[in-house]
């Protein structure tokens, strides 16, 4: 049994991670401000990570899984407050790679500002550097689009809504832009691999080894919902984010370093079926956007 500290613990990635380790039989602490319901089986530390004082000084954690750090200050405040810990895993982001680099992005490439992701990506860069300066053996994971049960971002859920209402899907241009995904349970399994094997490399791109086109992904989402997709192609100079659930930005990650340690990843359709199953019983978990309203008013 491990003693695990998860920052956050109430929304999508952090919540899934916390519940994953509860199912593993570990002692799981979650650090958050108590503004949302807590998962069953966790031990809640009701505090702001920026004002912990000596609250954690007497506690030793086998692993700290930091899902909720978005900048260098977040890292420093938590590290200053922690007592003892063995491993530290930071869920960073693939937004740390400048869009001007050659693709697929590799872990050896320099990180820096990405004009698509803007301040979010730049702050993740700062968080990574702060962590590496203080905990050189910490593991840093850079996922593409995470998906699966509990996803609060209106991505696959938007497509499920279109499918359930038997709507055609409004596709940016020809729908050939590639997307790369990673199933949330695979993220947890990979963290288990790191904690078991303790490889020397500390930075990992994580994700499915293959990309899919937007059209292929939408087709699989409809299939997961038991429907068949039909499409309307949209060719205009407007902002695709008005009617579509991703940025108009194609990028791919080289995940060979991950695959060498964990060869199998969950097939996309299988993961989407799990996501659909969860969504149909917990639609309130998703922060919906008025994408359909825009389509109805401006594209139909």
CSV table of C-alpha atoms in Angstrom, one decimal:
chain,number,residue,atom,x,y,z
A,1,UNK,CA,0.0,0.0,0.0
A,2,UNK,CA,1.3,3.4,-1.0
A,3,UNK,CA,0.6,6.8,0.6
A,4,UNK,CA,-0.4,9.0,-2.3
A,5,UNK,CA,-0.9,12.8,-2.3
A,6,UNK,CA,-3.0,14.1,-5.3
A,7,UNK,CA,-3.3,17.8,-5.8
A,8,UNK,CA,-6.9,18.7,-6.8
A,9,UNK,CA,-8.9,15.5,-6.7
A,10,UNK,CA,-12.3,16.8,-7.6
A,11,UNK,CA,-12.3,17.4,-11.4
A,12,UNK,CA,-11.4,15.0,-14.3
A,13,UNK,CA,-7.7,14.1,-14.3
A,14,UNK,CA,-7.0,14.7,-10.6
A,15,UNK,CA,-10.3,13.0,-9.5
A,16,UNK,CA,-9.8,10.0,-11.8
A,17,UNK,CA,-6.2,9.6,-10.5
A,18,UNK,CA,-7.3,9.8,-6.9
A,19,UNK,CA,-10.1,7.2,-7.4
A,20,UNK,CA,-7.7,5.0,-9.4
A,21,UNK,CA,-5.3,4.8,-6.4
A,22,UNK,CA,-8.2,4.3,-4.0
A,23,UNK,CA,-9.2,1.2,-6.1
A,24,UNK,CA,-5.6,0.0,-5.9
A,25,UNK,CA,-6.0,-0.1,-2.2
A,26,UNK,CA,-3.6,2.8,-1.5
A,27,UNK,CA,-4.0,5.5,1.1
A,28,UNK,CA,-5.0,8.6,-0.9
A,29,UNK,CA,-4.9,12.2,0.3
A,30,UNK,CA,-6.3,14.9,-1.9
A,31,UNK,CA,-5.3,18.5,-1.5
A,32,UNK,CA,-8.0,21.1,-2.5
A,33,UNK,CA,-10.1,23.9,-1.1
A,34,UNK,CA,-13.2,21.9,-0.5
A,35,UNK,CA,-15.4,23.8,-3.0
A,36,UNK,CA,-16.6,20.5,-4.7
A,37,UNK,CA,-17.7,17.1,-3.4
A,38,UNK,CA,-14.9,14.7,-2.5
A,39,UNK,CA,-14.5,11.2,-3.9
A,40,UNK,CA,-15.3,8.2,-1.6
A,41,UNK,CA,-12.3,6.7,0.0
A,42,UNK,CA,-10.0,9.7,-0.1
A,43,UNK,CA,-8.6,11.7,2.9
A,44,UNK,CA,-9.3,15.3,2.3
A,45,UNK,CA,-6.7,18.0,3.1
A,46,UNK,CA,-8.9,21.1,3.0
A,47,UNK,CA,-6.4,23.9,2.1
A,48,UNK,CA,-5.0,26.2,-0.5
A,49,UNK,CA,-1.6,25.0,-1.7
A,50,UNK,CA,-0.4,28.5,-1.4
A,51,UNK,CA,-1.2,28.7,2.3
A,52,UNK,CA,-0.3,25.3,3.8
A,53,UNK,CA,2.0,26.4,6.6
A,54,UNK,CA,3.2,23.4,8.5
A,55,UNK,CA,0.1,21.3,7.7
A,56,UNK,CA,2.1,18.7,5.8
A,57,UNK,CA,5.4,18.7,7.5
A,58,UNK,CA,4.7,15.7,9.7
A,59,UNK,CA,3.4,13.6,6.8
A,60,UNK,CA,5.5,11.3,4.5
A,61,UNK,CA,4.1,10.5,1.0
A,62,UNK,CA,5.4,7.7,-1.1
A,63,UNK,CA,4.4,9.7,-4.1
A,64,UNK,CA,3.1,13.2,-4.8
A,65,UNK,CA,1.0,13.4,-8.0
A,66,UNK,CA,0.7,17.0,-8.9
A,67,UNK,CA,-2.1,17.5,-11.4
A,68,UNK,CA,-3.1,21.1,-10.3
A,69,UNK,CA,0.2,23.0,-10.8
A,70,UNK,CA,-0.1,25.7,-13.5
A,71,UNK,CA,2.9,27.9,-12.8
A,72,UNK,CA,6.2,28.1,-10.9
A,73,UNK,CA,4.6,29.5,-7.8
A,74,UNK,CA,2.3,26.5,-7.5
A,75,UNK,CA,5.4,24.3,-7.5
A,76,UNK,CA,7.4,26.3,-5.0
A,77,UNK,CA,4.6,26.7,-2.5
A,78,UNK,CA,3.8,23.0,-2.4
A,79,UNK,CA,7.5,22.0,-2.2
A,80,UNK,CA,8.0,24.4,0.6
A,81,UNK,CA,5.1,22.9,2.5
A,82,UNK,CA,5.9,19.2,2.0
A,83,UNK,CA,7.6,17.1,4.6
A,84,UNK,CA,9.1,13.9,3.2
A,85,UNK,CA,8.3,12.2,-0.1
A,86,UNK,CA,9.9,9.6,-2.3
A,87,UNK,CA,8.5,10.3,-5.8
A,88,UNK,CA,7.0,13.3,-7.5
A,89,UNK,CA,5.0,13.1,-10.7
A,90,UNK,CA,3.9,16.3,-12.4
A,91,UNK,CA,1.2,16.2,-15.1
A,92,UNK,CA,2.4,18.9,-17.4
A,93,UNK,CA,1.2,19.5,-21.0
A,94,UNK,CA,2.3,19.1,-24.6
A,95,UNK,CA,1.6,22.9,-24.8
A,96,UNK,CA,5.2,23.4,-23.7
A,97,UNK,CA,6.5,22.8,-27.2
A,98,UNK,CA,6.7,25.8,-29.5
A,99,UNK,CA,4.5,25.3,-32.6
A,100,UNK,CA,7.5,26.3,-34.8
A,101,UNK,CA,9.4,23.1,-33.9
A,102,UNK,CA,9.4,20.1,-36.2
A,103,UNK,CA,6.9,17.4,-35.5
A,104,UNK,CA,6.4,14.9,-34.0
A,105,UNK,CA,7.7,16.7,-30.9
A,106,UNK,CA,10.3,14.8,-28.9
A,107,UNK,CA,11.4,15.1,-25.3
A,108,UNK,CA,14.8,16.4,-26.4
A,109,UNK,CA,13.4,19.4,-28.2
A,110,UNK,CA,13.6,22.8,-26.4
A,111,UNK,CA,10.4,24.0,-24.7
A,112,UNK,CA,9.1,27.5,-24.8
A,113,UNK,CA,6.2,29.7,-25.8
A,114,UNK,CA,3.5,28.2,-28.1
A,115,UNK,CA,1.4,30.9,-29.7
A,116,UNK,CA,-1.7,28.6,-29.9
A,117,UNK,CA,-1.7,27.8,-26.2
A,118,UNK,CA,-0.4,31.2,-25.1
A,119,UNK,CA,0.1,31.9,-21.4
A,120,UNK,CA,-1.2,28.5,-20.3
A,121,UNK,CA,1.7,26.7,-22.1
A,122,UNK,CA,4.3,29.3,-21.0
A,123,UNK,CA,3.3,28.9,-17.4
A,124,UNK,CA,3.6,25.1,-17.7
A,125,UNK,CA,7.1,25.6,-19.0
A,126,UNK,CA,7.9,27.7,-15.9
A,127,UNK,CA,6.4,25.1,-13.6
A,128,UNK,CA,8.5,22.3,-15.2
A,129,UNK,CA,11.7,24.3,-14.8
A,130,UNK,CA,10.9,25.2,-11.2
A,131,UNK,CA,10.3,21.5,-10.4
A,132,UNK,CA,13.5,20.3,-12.1
A,133,UNK,CA,15.6,22.9,-10.3
A,134,UNK,CA,14.4,21.6,-6.9
A,135,UNK,CA,13.6,17.9,-7.5
A,136,UNK,CA,15.8,16.7,-10.4
A,137,UNK,CA,14.5,13.1,-10.1
A,138,UNK,CA,10.8,14.2,-10.4
A,139,UNK,CA,8.9,12.7,-13.4
A,140,UNK,CA,7.2,15.1,-15.8
A,141,UNK,CA,4.5,13.9,-18.2
A,142,UNK,CA,3.4,15.8,-21.3
A,143,UNK,CA,0.1,14.5,-22.6
A,144,UNK,CA,-1.8,15.5,-25.8
A,145,UNK,CA,-5.6,15.6,-25.4
A,146,UNK,CA,-6.7,13.5,-22.4
A,147,UNK,CA,-10.1,11.9,-22.6
A,148,UNK,CA,-12.3,9.4,-20.8
A,149,UNK,CA,-14.7,9.1,-17.9
A,150,UNK,CA,-15.1,12.3,-15.8
A,151,UNK,CA,-13.8,14.6,-18.6
A,152,UNK,CA,-15.3,18.0,-17.8
A,153,UNK,CA,-14.1,19.6,-21.0
A,154,UNK,CA,-16.8,19.7,-23.8
A,155,UNK,CA,-14.9,17.6,-26.3
A,156,UNK,CA,-16.1,14.0,-26.8
A,157,UNK,CA,-19.3,14.9,-24.8
A,158,UNK,CA,-20.1,17.5,-27.5
A,159,UNK,CA,-19.9,14.9,-30.2
A,160,UNK,CA,-22.0,12.5,-28.0
A,161,UNK,CA,-24.7,15.2,-27.8
A,162,UNK,CA,-24.7,15.6,-31.5
A,163,UNK,CA,-25.0,11.8,-32.0
A,164,UNK,CA,-27.8,11.4,-29.4
A,165,UNK,CA,-29.8,14.2,-31.1
A,166,UNK,CA,-29.2,12.6,-34.5
A,167,UNK,CA,-27.5,15.8,-35.7
A,168,UNK,CA,-25.0,15.9,-38.6
A,169,UNK,CA,-21.6,17.0,-37.4
A,170,UNK,CA,-20.2,20.3,-38.7
A,171,UNK,CA,-16.6,19.5,-39.7
A,172,UNK,CA,-13.9,22.0,-40.1
A,173,UNK,CA,-12.9,21.9,-43.8
A,174,UNK,CA,-12.2,18.3,-45.0
A,175,UNK,CA,-11.7,16.9,-41.4
A,176,UNK,CA,-8.3,15.6,-42.1
A,177,UNK,CA,-6.5,17.6,-39.3
A,178,UNK,CA,-4.8,15.0,-37.1
A,179,UNK,CA,-5.5,14.7,-33.4
A,180,UNK,CA,-3.6,12.7,-30.7
A,181,UNK,CA,-5.3,11.3,-27.6
A,182,UNK,CA,-4.5,9.5,-24.4
A,183,UNK,CA,-7.0,7.6,-22.3
A,184,UNK,CA,-7.1,8.7,-18.6
A,185,UNK,CA,-6.7,5.1,-17.3
A,186,UNK,CA,-3.6,4.7,-19.5
A,187,UNK,CA,-2.1,7.8,-17.8
A,188,UNK,CA,-2.6,6.2,-14.4
A,189,UNK,CA,-1.1,2.9,-15.6
A,190,UNK,CA,1.9,4.6,-16.9
A,191,UNK,CA,2.5,6.4,-13.6
A,192,UNK,CA,2.4,2.9,-12.0
A,193,UNK,CA,5.1,1.8,-14.4
A,194,UNK,CA,7.3,4.7,-13.4
A,195,UNK,CA,6.8,4.1,-9.7
A,196,UNK,CA,7.6,0.4,-10.2
A,197,UNK,CA,10.6,0.6,-12.5
A,198,UNK,CA,12.0,4.1,-11.7
A,199,UNK,CA,13.6,4.7,-15.1
A,200,UNK,CA,16.5,7.2,-15.3
A,201,UNK,CA,14.7,9.3,-17.9
A,202,UNK,CA,12.4,11.8,-16.2
A,203,UNK,CA,10.5,13.5,-19.0
A,204,UNK,CA,7.9,11.6,-21.0
A,205,UNK,CA,5.6,12.5,-23.8
A,206,UNK,CA,2.5,10.3,-23.2
A,207,UNK,CA,-0.2,9.4,-25.6
A,208,UNK,CA,-1.5,6.9,-28.2
A,209,UNK,CA,1.2,6.1,-30.7
A,210,UNK,CA,-1.1,6.8,-33.6
A,211,UNK,CA,-3.0,9.9,-34.5
A,212,UNK,CA,-6.5,10.0,-36.0
A,213,UNK,CA,-8.1,12.6,-38.2
A,214,UNK,CA,-10.9,14.8,-36.9
A,215,UNK,CA,-13.3,13.0,-39.1
A,216,UNK,CA,-12.1,9.6,-37.9
A,217,UNK,CA,-12.4,10.7,-34.3
A,218,UNK,CA,-16.0,12.0,-34.7
A,219,UNK,CA,-16.9,8.8,-36.5
A,220,UNK,CA,-15.7,6.8,-33.5
A,221,UNK,CA,-17.5,9.1,-31.0
A,222,UNK,CA,-20.8,8.5,-32.9
A,223,UNK,CA,-20.1,4.8,-33.0
A,224,UNK,CA,-19.5,4.7,-29.2
A,225,UNK,CA,-22.9,6.3,-28.9
A,226,UNK,CA,-24.5,3.7,-31.1
A,227,UNK,CA,-24.9,6.1,-34.0
A,228,UNK,CA,-23.6,6.6,-37.5
A,229,UNK,CA,-22.0,10.0,-38.3
A,230,UNK,CA,-22.9,12.2,-41.1
A,231,UNK,CA,-21.0,15.4,-41.9
A,232,UNK,CA,-21.4,19.0,-43.1
A,233,UNK,CA,-18.1,20.5,-44.2
A,234,UNK,CA,-17.5,24.1,-43.1
A,235,UNK,CA,-15.2,26.2,-45.3
A,236,UNK,CA,-15.0,29.7,-43.9
A,237,UNK,CA,-12.5,32.1,-42.3
A,238,UNK,CA,-14.3,32.1,-38.9
A,239,UNK,CA,-13.0,30.8,-35.6
A,240,UNK,CA,-13.5,27.0,-35.6
A,241,UNK,CA,-13.8,27.2,-31.8
A,242,UNK,CA,-17.3,28.7,-32.3
A,243,UNK,CA,-18.6,25.4,-33.5
A,244,UNK,CA,-15.9,22.9,-32.9
A,245,UNK,CA,-14.3,21.5,-29.7
A,246,UNK,CA,-10.6,21.8,-30.6
A,247,UNK,CA,-8.2,24.5,-31.6
A,248,UNK,CA,-7.4,24.7,-35.3
A,249,UNK,CA,-4.0,23.3,-34.6
A,250,UNK,CA,-2.5,20.0,-35.6
A,251,UNK,CA,0.4,18.6,-33.5
A,252,UNK,CA,1.8,15.2,-32.8
A,253,UNK,CA,4.0,13.8,-30.1
A,254,UNK,CA,6.7,11.1,-30.3
A,255,UNK,CA,5.8,8.7,-27.5
A,256,UNK,CA,8.4,6.0,-28.2
A,257,UNK,CA,9.9,6.6,-24.7
A,258,UNK,CA,6.6,5.8,-23.2
A,259,UNK,CA,5.9,2.8,-25.4
A,260,UNK,CA,9.2,1.2,-24.5
A,261,UNK,CA,8.0,1.1,-20.9
A,262,UNK,CA,4.3,0.4,-21.6
A,263,UNK,CA,3.7,-1.1,-25.0
A,264,UNK,CA,-0.1,-1.3,-24.9
A,265,UNK,CA,-2.5,1.6,-24.9
A,266,UNK,CA,-6.3,1.4,-24.9
A,267,UNK,CA,-7.9,1.4,-28.3
A,268,UNK,CA,-9.6,4.7,-29.0
A,269,UNK,CA,-13.1,3.2,-29.5
A,270,UNK,CA,-12.9,1.3,-26.3
A,271,UNK,CA,-12.0,4.4,-24.3
A,272,UNK,CA,-14.7,6.4,-26.0
A,273,UNK,CA,-17.3,3.8,-25.1
A,274,UNK,CA,-16.2,4.1,-21.5
A,275,UNK,CA,-16.4,7.9,-21.7
A,276,UNK,CA,-19.9,7.7,-23.3
A,277,UNK,CA,-21.1,5.3,-20.6
A,278,UNK,CA,-20.0,7.7,-17.9
A,279,UNK,CA,-21.4,10.8,-19.7
A,280,UNK,CA,-24.9,9.3,-20.0
A,281,UNK,CA,-25.2,8.9,-16.2
A,282,UNK,CA,-23.2,12.0,-15.2
A,283,UNK,CA,-23.8,14.8,-17.8
A,284,UNK,CA,-23.5,17.4,-15.1
A,285,UNK,CA,-19.8,16.8,-14.9
A,286,UNK,CA,-19.2,18.5,-18.2
A,287,UNK,CA,-18.8,22.3,-18.7
A,288,UNK,CA,-20.9,22.7,-21.9
A,289,UNK,CA,-20.4,25.5,-24.4
A,290,UNK,CA,-23.0,26.9,-26.8
A,291,UNK,CA,-21.5,25.2,-29.9
A,292,UNK,CA,-24.9,23.9,-31.1
A,293,UNK,CA,-26.5,27.3,-30.7
A,294,UNK,CA,-23.8,28.8,-32.9
A,295,UNK,CA,-24.3,26.1,-35.5
A,296,UNK,CA,-28.0,26.6,-35.5
A,297,UNK,CA,-27.8,30.4,-35.8
A,298,UNK,CA,-24.9,30.8,-38.2
A,299,UNK,CA,-24.1,27.6,-40.1
A,300,UNK,CA,-27.4,25.9,-40.9
